[in-house]
PDB file of C-alpha atoms and ligand atoms in Angstrom:
ATOM      1  CA  UNK A 458      15.699 -33.364  -9.520  1.00 56.00           C
ATOM      2  CA  UNK A 459      16.342 -30.778 -12.130  1.00 60.00           C
ATOM      3  CA  UNK A 460      12.495 -30.725 -13.150  1.00 68.00           C
ATOM      4  CA  UNK A 461      11.636 -30.282  -9.531  1.00 72.00           C
ATOM      5  CA  UNK A 462      13.623 -27.241  -9.185  1.00 67.00           C
ATOM      6  CA  UNK A 463      12.362 -26.011 -12.399  1.00 76.00           C
ATOM      7  CA  UNK A 464       8.749 -26.490 -11.323  1.00 76.00           C
ATOM      8  CA  UNK A 465       9.434 -24.684  -7.935  1.00 75.00           C
ATOM      9  CA  UNK A 466      10.787 -21.714  -9.891  1.00 84.00           C
ATOM     10  CA  UNK A 467       7.728 -21.731 -12.153  1.00 87.00           C
ATOM     11  CA  UNK A 468       5.550 -21.719  -9.216  1.00 86.00           C
ATOM     12  CA  UNK A 469       7.345 -18.816  -7.524  1.00 88.00           C
ATOM     13  CA  UNK A 470       7.132 -16.749 -10.774  1.00 87.00           C
ATOM     14  CA  UNK A 471       3.409 -17.623 -11.045  1.00 86.00           C
ATOM     15  CA  UNK A 472       2.765 -16.425  -7.414  1.00 87.00           C
ATOM     16  CA  UNK A 473       4.672 -13.261  -7.977  1.00 87.00           C
ATOM     17  CA  UNK A 474       2.579 -12.707 -11.038  1.00 86.00           C
ATOM     18  CA  UNK A 475      -0.662 -13.251  -9.171  1.00 84.00           C
ATOM     19  CA  UNK A 476       0.595 -11.017  -6.286  1.00 86.00           C
ATOM     20  CA  UNK A 477       1.209  -8.268  -8.722  1.00 82.00           C
ATOM     21  CA  UNK A 478      -1.815  -8.642 -10.520  1.00 85.00           C
ATOM     22  CA  UNK A 479      -4.069  -8.395  -7.303  1.00 82.00           C
ATOM     23  CA  UNK A 480      -2.043  -5.861  -5.534  1.00 81.00           C
ATOM     24  CA  UNK A 481      -4.380  -2.588  -5.050  1.00 76.00           C
ATOM     25  CA  UNK A 482      -3.593   0.410  -7.552  1.00 68.00           C
ATOM     26  CA  UNK A 483      -1.936   2.965  -5.557  1.00 64.00           C
ATOM     27  CA  UNK A 484      -3.630   6.322  -5.476  1.00 65.00           C
ATOM     28  CA  UNK A 485      -2.057   9.095  -7.108  1.00 78.00           C
ATOM     29  CA  UNK A 486       0.379  10.906  -4.939  1.00 86.00           C
ATOM     30  CA  UNK A 487      -0.561  14.093  -3.460  1.00 91.00           C
ATOM     31  CA  UNK A 488       1.744  17.123  -3.536  1.00 93.00           C
ATOM     32  CA  UNK A 489       0.232  18.241  -0.278  1.00 95.00           C
ATOM     33  CA  UNK A 490      -0.050  16.013   2.938  1.00 96.00           C
ATOM     34  CA  UNK A 491      -3.336  14.185   2.912  1.00 93.00           C
ATOM     35  CA  UNK A 492      -3.485  14.216   6.649  1.00 94.00           C
ATOM     36  CA  UNK A 493      -6.521  16.079   7.805  1.00 90.00           C
ATOM     37  CA  UNK A 494      -5.792  19.813   7.785  1.00 90.00           C
ATOM     38  CA  UNK A 495      -1.932  19.318   7.968  1.00 95.00           C
ATOM     39  CA  UNK A 496      -1.302  21.220   4.662  1.00 94.00           C
ATOM     40  CA  UNK A 497       2.347  20.757   4.681  1.00 96.00           C
ATOM     41  CA  UNK A 498       4.262  19.807   1.183  1.00 96.00           C
ATOM     42  CA  UNK A 499       4.600  16.021   0.783  1.00 95.00           C
ATOM     43  CA  UNK A 500       7.840  14.314   0.806  1.00 94.00           C
ATOM     44  CA  UNK A 501       9.091  12.996  -2.655  1.00 90.00           C
ATOM     45  CA  UNK A 502       7.186   9.844  -3.702  1.00 88.00           C
ATOM     46  CA  UNK A 503       4.833  10.214  -0.764  1.00 90.00           C
ATOM     47  CA  UNK A 504       1.465  11.652  -0.161  1.00 91.00           C
ATOM     48  CA  UNK A 505       2.365  12.918   3.341  1.00 94.00           C
ATOM     49  CA  UNK A 506       4.909  15.305   4.866  1.00 96.00           C
ATOM     50  CA  UNK A 507       6.036  12.658   7.553  1.00 96.00           C
ATOM     51  CA  UNK A 508       5.699   9.013   8.582  1.00 95.00           C
ATOM     52  CA  UNK A 509       3.441  10.271  11.543  1.00 96.00           C
ATOM     53  CA  UNK A 510       1.019  12.030   9.199  1.00 96.00           C
ATOM     54  CA  UNK A 511       0.886   8.934   6.989  1.00 94.00           C
ATOM     55  CA  UNK A 512       0.098   6.718  10.078  1.00 95.00           C
ATOM     56  CA  UNK A 513      -2.491   9.250  11.458  1.00 96.00           C
ATOM     57  CA  UNK A 514      -4.292   9.411   8.257  1.00 94.00           C
ATOM     58  CA  UNK A 515      -4.157   5.531   7.650  1.00 93.00           C
ATOM     59  CA  UNK A 516      -5.829   5.342  11.089  1.00 94.00           C
ATOM     60  CA  UNK A 517      -8.472   7.718  10.155  1.00 93.00           C
ATOM     61  CA  UNK A 518      -9.245   5.958   6.967  1.00 91.00           C
ATOM     62  CA  UNK A 519      -9.462   2.648   8.753  1.00 92.00           C
ATOM     63  CA  UNK A 520     -11.846   4.100  11.402  1.00 93.00           C
ATOM     64  CA  UNK A 521     -13.869   5.668   8.576  1.00 91.00           C
ATOM     65  CA  UNK A 522     -14.124   2.410   6.731  1.00 89.00           C
ATOM     66  CA  UNK A 523     -14.867   0.353   9.697  1.00 92.00           C
ATOM     67  CA  UNK A 524     -17.762   3.051  11.009  1.00 89.00           C
ATOM     68  CA  UNK A 525     -19.524   2.487   7.425  1.00 74.00           C
ATOM     69  CA  UNK A 526     -19.209  -1.318   7.559  1.00 64.00           C
ATOM     70  CA  UNK A 527     -20.661  -1.321  11.129  1.00 60.00           C
TER      71      UNK A 527
HETATM   72 ZN1   ZN B 969       1.443  16.177   7.399  1.00 50.96          ZN
END
């Protein structure tokens, strides 16, 4: 019983380690909003001035990536 619990928690730790190892390296934060020609100063800890700008830019990047792939 105890062994099973230990094995389960070991597996959980391993999964967490794999997830951390595989996560994408975050791009350096930009002091200025990255959304197109917004030009507003970014929020602390973000590369965008607002959630809307972040979402807009993410959509743009997604579209550009998919255009290139097609
Ligand atoms: Zn912005």
